[in-house]
Amino acid sequence: MSVVRLGLVLLPPVPMAQTPASMCTPLKTIKDSLSHRRRYMKHNFPINYTIRVHSYEVFKLSNISRMRLQVEGLVLQRLWFQVNQGILKKIIRVLPERHPSRSYTAELERRFRDVEGVFVQSHPAEVLEQDLPEGIQDTWDHLTEDPDRVPEYRWRYASPKSLLDNFCHTMHCLFSECFPSTEVQQDCEYDKGKV
Ligand SMILES: *[C@@H]1O[C@H](CO)[C@@H](O)[C@H](O)[C@H]1NC(C)=O
Ligand SMILES: *[C@@H]1O[C@H](CO)[C@@H](O)[C@H](O)[C@H]1NC(C)=O
């Protein structure tokens, strides 16, 4: 729950989520995979190829900087998992079995599920099941809605590469303890020390 929601605006903000050290190894494995994303998500696709995603699946550093004052880091991490799980599924769905990016993406998804498993294990269930702040709950409900019921105006077209760019940058930002002193972190306005 955010400080603002409690009405205790004069108290120091709640501490931001600390990334459990056990997540760093699997996150770094994902980082290694992502370092090949240009080849697998751009060069292997037709020029300007896009896939249809939910508008809330566009989740970038700018979203984090807008939300960071209202929303705890742990909540943003939960949202990160929810969003990127959907994105990986959507990318895999357009790839035929023998497409040269298929096994790369399947492997990335496996690694993603591994780190999600560690994330779930390293927090008490009651923490992960805590009610989400209202705005985030709305986003969550939209993301998990039956795709047939999503109105046209909520769809966006995005290239697989741009989606994985967002995936990568937001990962560095939200789990910054695992990625000390990387360049991306300097763009990350989600500065836990200052919030
Ligand atoms: C790809 O998109 C760019 C920018 O919109 C455009 O200039 C270019 O002509 C497009 N290329 C093709 C092959 O459609
Ligand atoms: C991120 O911001 C864009 C607008 O810049 C918005 O369309 C998108 O829904 C936001 N994503 C999330 C997860 O809130």
Tab-separated table of C-alpha atoms and ligand atoms in Angstrom:
chain	number	residue	atom	x	y	z
A	1	MET	CA	0.000	0.000	0.000
A	2	SER	CA	1.415	3.395	-0.830
A	3	VAL	CA	2.100	6.075	1.682
A	4	VAL	CA	-0.222	8.470	-0.083
A	5	ARG	CA	-3.064	6.035	0.141
A	6	LEU	CA	-2.595	5.728	3.870
A	7	GLY	CA	-2.766	9.463	4.173
A	8	LEU	CA	0.498	9.552	6.092
A	9	VAL	CA	2.140	11.925	3.688
A	10	LEU	CA	4.474	13.370	6.276
A	11	LEU	CA	6.123	10.085	7.110
A	12	PRO	CA	9.127	8.980	5.104
A	13	PRO	CA	8.090	6.883	2.109
A	14	VAL	CA	7.940	3.134	2.467
A	15	PRO	CA	11.235	1.497	1.686
A	16	MET	CA	11.518	0.277	-1.871
A	17	ALA	CA	11.666	-3.411	-2.590
A	18	GLN	CA	15.035	-4.972	-2.126
A	19	THR	CA	15.818	-7.542	-4.729
A	20	PRO	CA	16.668	-10.834	-3.022
A	21	ALA	CA	20.215	-11.833	-3.881
A	22	SER	CA	18.953	-15.230	-5.049
A	23	MET	CA	17.281	-13.508	-8.007
A	24	CYS	CA	20.497	-12.055	-9.350
A	25	THR	CA	21.873	-15.204	-10.961
A	26	PRO	CA	18.714	-16.025	-12.945
A	27	LEU	CA	18.261	-12.339	-13.837
A	28	LYS	CA	21.793	-12.207	-15.200
A	29	THR	CA	21.037	-15.254	-17.313
A	30	ILE	CA	18.116	-13.335	-18.794
A	31	LYS	CA	20.381	-10.382	-19.370
A	32	ASP	CA	22.727	-12.634	-21.349
A	33	SER	CA	19.843	-13.803	-23.525
A	34	LEU	CA	18.656	-10.260	-24.026
A	35	SER	CA	22.067	-9.196	-25.265
A	36	HIS	CA	21.242	-11.122	-28.468
A	37	ARG	CA	17.858	-9.536	-28.989
A	38	ARG	CA	18.812	-7.459	-32.007
A	39	ARG	CA	19.625	-10.557	-33.975
A	40	TYR	CA	16.680	-12.668	-32.874
A	41	MET	CA	14.017	-9.990	-32.591
A	42	LYS	CA	14.977	-7.729	-35.466
A	43	HIS	CA	17.232	-9.307	-38.083
A	44	ASN	CA	15.205	-12.500	-38.193
A	45	PHE	CA	11.978	-10.617	-38.815
A	46	PRO	CA	10.696	-8.743	-41.842
A	47	ILE	CA	11.367	-5.026	-41.873
A	48	ASN	CA	8.950	-3.082	-39.676
A	49	TYR	CA	7.274	-6.249	-38.481
A	50	THR	CA	4.987	-5.595	-35.517
A	51	ILE	CA	2.782	-7.628	-33.251
A	52	ARG	CA	-0.402	-6.561	-31.560
A	53	VAL	CA	-0.100	-6.059	-27.830
A	54	HIS	CA	-2.252	-4.603	-25.125
A	55	SER	CA	-1.604	-0.917	-24.476
A	56	TYR	CA	-0.585	-1.826	-20.924
A	57	GLU	CA	2.052	-4.154	-22.296
A	58	VAL	CA	3.934	-1.068	-23.335
A	59	PHE	CA	5.802	-0.772	-20.056
A	60	LYS	CA	8.855	1.453	-20.211
A	61	LEU	CA	11.178	3.381	-17.955
A	62	SER	CA	8.929	6.413	-18.402
A	63	ASN	CA	6.035	4.458	-16.907
A	64	ILE	CA	8.172	3.583	-13.927
A	65	SER	CA	9.251	7.142	-13.345
A	66	ARG	CA	5.621	8.235	-13.437
A	67	MET	CA	4.496	5.542	-11.028
A	68	ARG	CA	7.402	5.319	-8.655
A	69	LEU	CA	6.128	7.942	-6.234
A	70	GLN	CA	2.786	6.273	-5.736
A	71	VAL	CA	3.705	2.654	-6.028
A	72	GLU	CA	6.065	0.416	-4.098
A	73	GLY	CA	8.934	-1.232	-5.914
A	74	LEU	CA	7.616	-4.693	-5.144
A	75	VAL	CA	4.303	-3.890	-6.804
A	76	LEU	CA	6.121	-2.655	-9.890
A	77	GLN	CA	8.135	-5.870	-9.924
A	78	ARG	CA	4.912	-7.900	-9.824
A	79	LEU	CA	3.567	-5.819	-12.692
A	80	TRP	CA	6.813	-6.363	-14.606
A	81	PHE	CA	6.357	-10.132	-14.386
A	82	GLN	CA	2.740	-9.935	-15.448
A	83	VAL	CA	3.442	-7.691	-18.449
A	84	ASN	CA	6.460	-9.547	-19.755
A	85	GLN	CA	4.935	-12.955	-19.404
A	86	GLY	CA	2.192	-11.775	-21.782
A	87	ILE	CA	4.713	-10.304	-24.206
A	88	LEU	CA	6.810	-13.461	-24.405
A	89	LYS	CA	3.693	-15.520	-25.035
A	90	LYS	CA	2.606	-13.213	-27.827
A	91	ILE	CA	5.999	-13.324	-29.511
A	92	ILE	CA	6.157	-17.115	-29.323
A	93	ARG	CA	2.685	-17.343	-30.804
A	94	VAL	CA	3.759	-15.729	-34.078
A	95	LEU	CA	6.824	-17.950	-34.456
A	96	PRO	CA	6.445	-21.216	-36.360
A	97	GLU	CA	8.244	-24.206	-34.884
A	98	ARG	CA	11.218	-23.864	-37.218
A	99	HIS	CA	11.589	-20.127	-37.196
A	100	PRO	CA	15.212	-19.158	-36.367
A	101	SER	CA	14.026	-17.130	-33.377
A	102	ARG	CA	11.789	-19.799	-31.960
A	103	SER	CA	14.201	-21.627	-29.706
A	104	TYR	CA	15.783	-18.372	-28.570
A	105	THR	CA	12.401	-17.069	-27.449
A	106	ALA	CA	11.384	-20.344	-25.847
A	107	GLU	CA	14.649	-20.364	-23.917
A	108	LEU	CA	14.124	-16.780	-22.821
A	109	GLU	CA	10.676	-17.674	-21.605
A	110	ARG	CA	12.056	-20.607	-19.621
A	111	ARG	CA	14.609	-18.364	-18.003
A	112	PHE	CA	11.899	-15.858	-17.266
A	113	ARG	CA	9.806	-18.503	-15.550
A	114	ASP	CA	12.846	-19.564	-13.516
A	115	VAL	CA	13.373	-16.094	-12.175
A	116	GLU	CA	9.678	-15.733	-11.496
A	117	GLY	CA	9.864	-18.933	-9.456
A	118	VAL	CA	12.700	-17.511	-7.382
A	119	PHE	CA	10.786	-14.242	-6.972
A	120	VAL	CA	7.737	-16.071	-5.655
A	121	GLN	CA	9.822	-18.240	-3.332
A	122	SER	CA	11.716	-15.365	-1.858
A	123	HIS	CA	8.723	-13.379	-0.680
A	124	PRO	CA	6.125	-14.518	1.836
A	125	ALA	CA	2.859	-15.410	0.107
A	126	GLU	CA	0.925	-12.783	2.052
A	127	VAL	CA	3.231	-10.089	0.698
A	128	LEU	CA	2.706	-11.164	-2.905
A	129	GLU	CA	-1.016	-11.487	-2.369
A	130	GLN	CA	-1.412	-8.035	-0.898
A	131	ASP	CA	-4.039	-5.887	-2.553
A	132	LEU	CA	-2.642	-3.813	-5.353
A	133	PRO	CA	-3.092	-0.049	-5.329
A	134	GLU	CA	-6.230	0.899	-7.233
A	135	GLY	CA	-4.604	2.137	-10.441
A	136	ILE	CA	-2.377	-0.905	-10.669
A	137	GLN	CA	-5.284	-3.229	-9.997
A	138	ASP	CA	-7.112	-1.656	-12.955
A	139	THR	CA	-4.095	-2.213	-15.183
A	140	TRP	CA	-3.836	-5.777	-13.948
A	141	ASP	CA	-7.510	-6.459	-14.642
A	142	HIS	CA	-7.135	-5.099	-18.168
A	143	LEU	CA	-4.056	-7.213	-18.789
A	144	THR	CA	-5.752	-10.405	-17.695
A	145	GLU	CA	-9.013	-9.723	-19.501
A	146	ASP	CA	-10.191	-12.074	-22.232
A	147	PRO	CA	-8.512	-10.716	-25.415
A	148	ASP	CA	-11.800	-10.936	-27.286
A	149	ARG	CA	-13.248	-8.397	-24.932
A	150	VAL	CA	-10.421	-5.891	-25.221
A	151	PRO	CA	-11.701	-2.867	-27.148
A	152	GLU	CA	-9.874	-1.912	-30.311
A	153	TYR	CA	-8.488	1.301	-28.860
A	154	ARG	CA	-6.527	-0.617	-26.243
A	155	TRP	CA	-4.400	-2.482	-28.763
A	156	ARG	CA	-1.027	-1.239	-29.927
A	157	TYR	CA	1.340	-2.465	-32.604
A	158	ALA	CA	4.940	-2.832	-31.503
A	159	SER	CA	8.013	-4.495	-32.914
A	160	PRO	CA	9.285	-7.518	-31.006
A	161	LYS	CA	12.621	-5.762	-30.608
A	162	SER	CA	11.078	-2.690	-28.999
A	163	LEU	CA	9.129	-4.892	-26.604
A	164	LEU	CA	12.285	-6.678	-25.524
A	165	ASP	CA	14.090	-3.342	-25.243
A	166	ASN	CA	11.461	-2.270	-22.725
A	167	PHE	CA	11.729	-5.656	-21.023
A	168	CYS	CA	15.475	-5.198	-20.679
A	169	HIS	CA	15.556	-1.570	-19.560
A	170	THR	CA	12.813	-1.965	-16.986
A	171	MET	CA	14.486	-5.100	-15.653
A	172	HIS	CA	17.700	-3.185	-15.006
A	173	CYS	CA	15.696	-0.495	-13.322
A	174	LEU	CA	13.421	-2.571	-11.102
A	175	PHE	CA	16.086	-5.056	-10.062
A	176	SER	CA	18.947	-2.599	-9.972
A	177	GLU	CA	20.691	-4.270	-7.037
A	178	CYS	CA	21.552	-7.119	-9.380
A	179	PHE	CA	22.972	-4.786	-12.018
A	180	PRO	CA	25.247	-2.321	-10.304
A	181	SER	CA	26.720	0.465	-12.386
A	182	THR	CA	25.336	-0.432	-15.771
A	183	GLU	CA	24.676	2.303	-18.261
A	184	VAL	CA	20.969	1.631	-18.331
A	185	GLN	CA	20.763	2.311	-14.661
A	186	GLN	CA	21.806	5.875	-15.224
A	187	ASP	CA	18.693	6.377	-17.321
A	188	CYS	CA	16.645	4.819	-14.622
A	189	GLU	CA	14.866	7.534	-12.769
A	190	TYR	CA	13.580	5.009	-10.332
A	191	ASP	CA	16.229	5.927	-7.809
A	192	LYS	CA	15.478	3.975	-4.686
A	193	GLY	CA	17.848	6.064	-2.610
A	194	LYS	CA	15.963	9.257	-3.289
A	195	VAL	CA	12.382	8.100	-3.182
B	1	LIG	C1	9.675	1.040	-42.184
B	1	LIG	O1	9.258	2.122	-41.364
B	1	LIG	C2	9.957	3.335	-41.634
B	1	LIG	C3	9.528	4.355	-40.601
B	1	LIG	O2	8.144	4.376	-40.480
B	1	LIG	C4	9.661	3.767	-43.080
B	1	LIG	O3	10.339	4.962	-43.363
B	1	LIG	C5	10.118	2.661	-44.010
B	1	LIG	O4	9.783	2.993	-45.352
B	1	LIG	C6	9.461	1.343	-43.657
B	1	LIG	N1	10.056	0.292	-44.468
B	1	LIG	C7	9.321	-0.609	-45.125
B	1	LIG	C8	10.080	-1.601	-45.928
B	1	LIG	O5	8.109	-0.656	-45.062
B	2	LIG	C1	2.936	3.220	-20.054
B	2	LIG	O1	2.682	4.492	-20.605
B	2	LIG	C2	1.997	4.456	-21.864
B	2	LIG	C3	1.821	5.872	-22.311
B	2	LIG	O2	3.051	6.505	-22.428
B	2	LIG	C4	0.663	3.804	-21.686
B	2	LIG	O3	0.011	3.702	-22.935
B	2	LIG	C5	0.844	2.416	-21.099
B	2	LIG	O4	-0.416	1.837	-20.865
B	2	LIG	C6	1.626	2.503	-19.787
B	2	LIG	N1	1.874	1.148	-19.294
B	2	LIG	C7	1.469	0.708	-18.110
B	2	LIG	C8	1.819	-0.696	-17.744
B	2	LIG	O5	0.828	1.408	-17.339
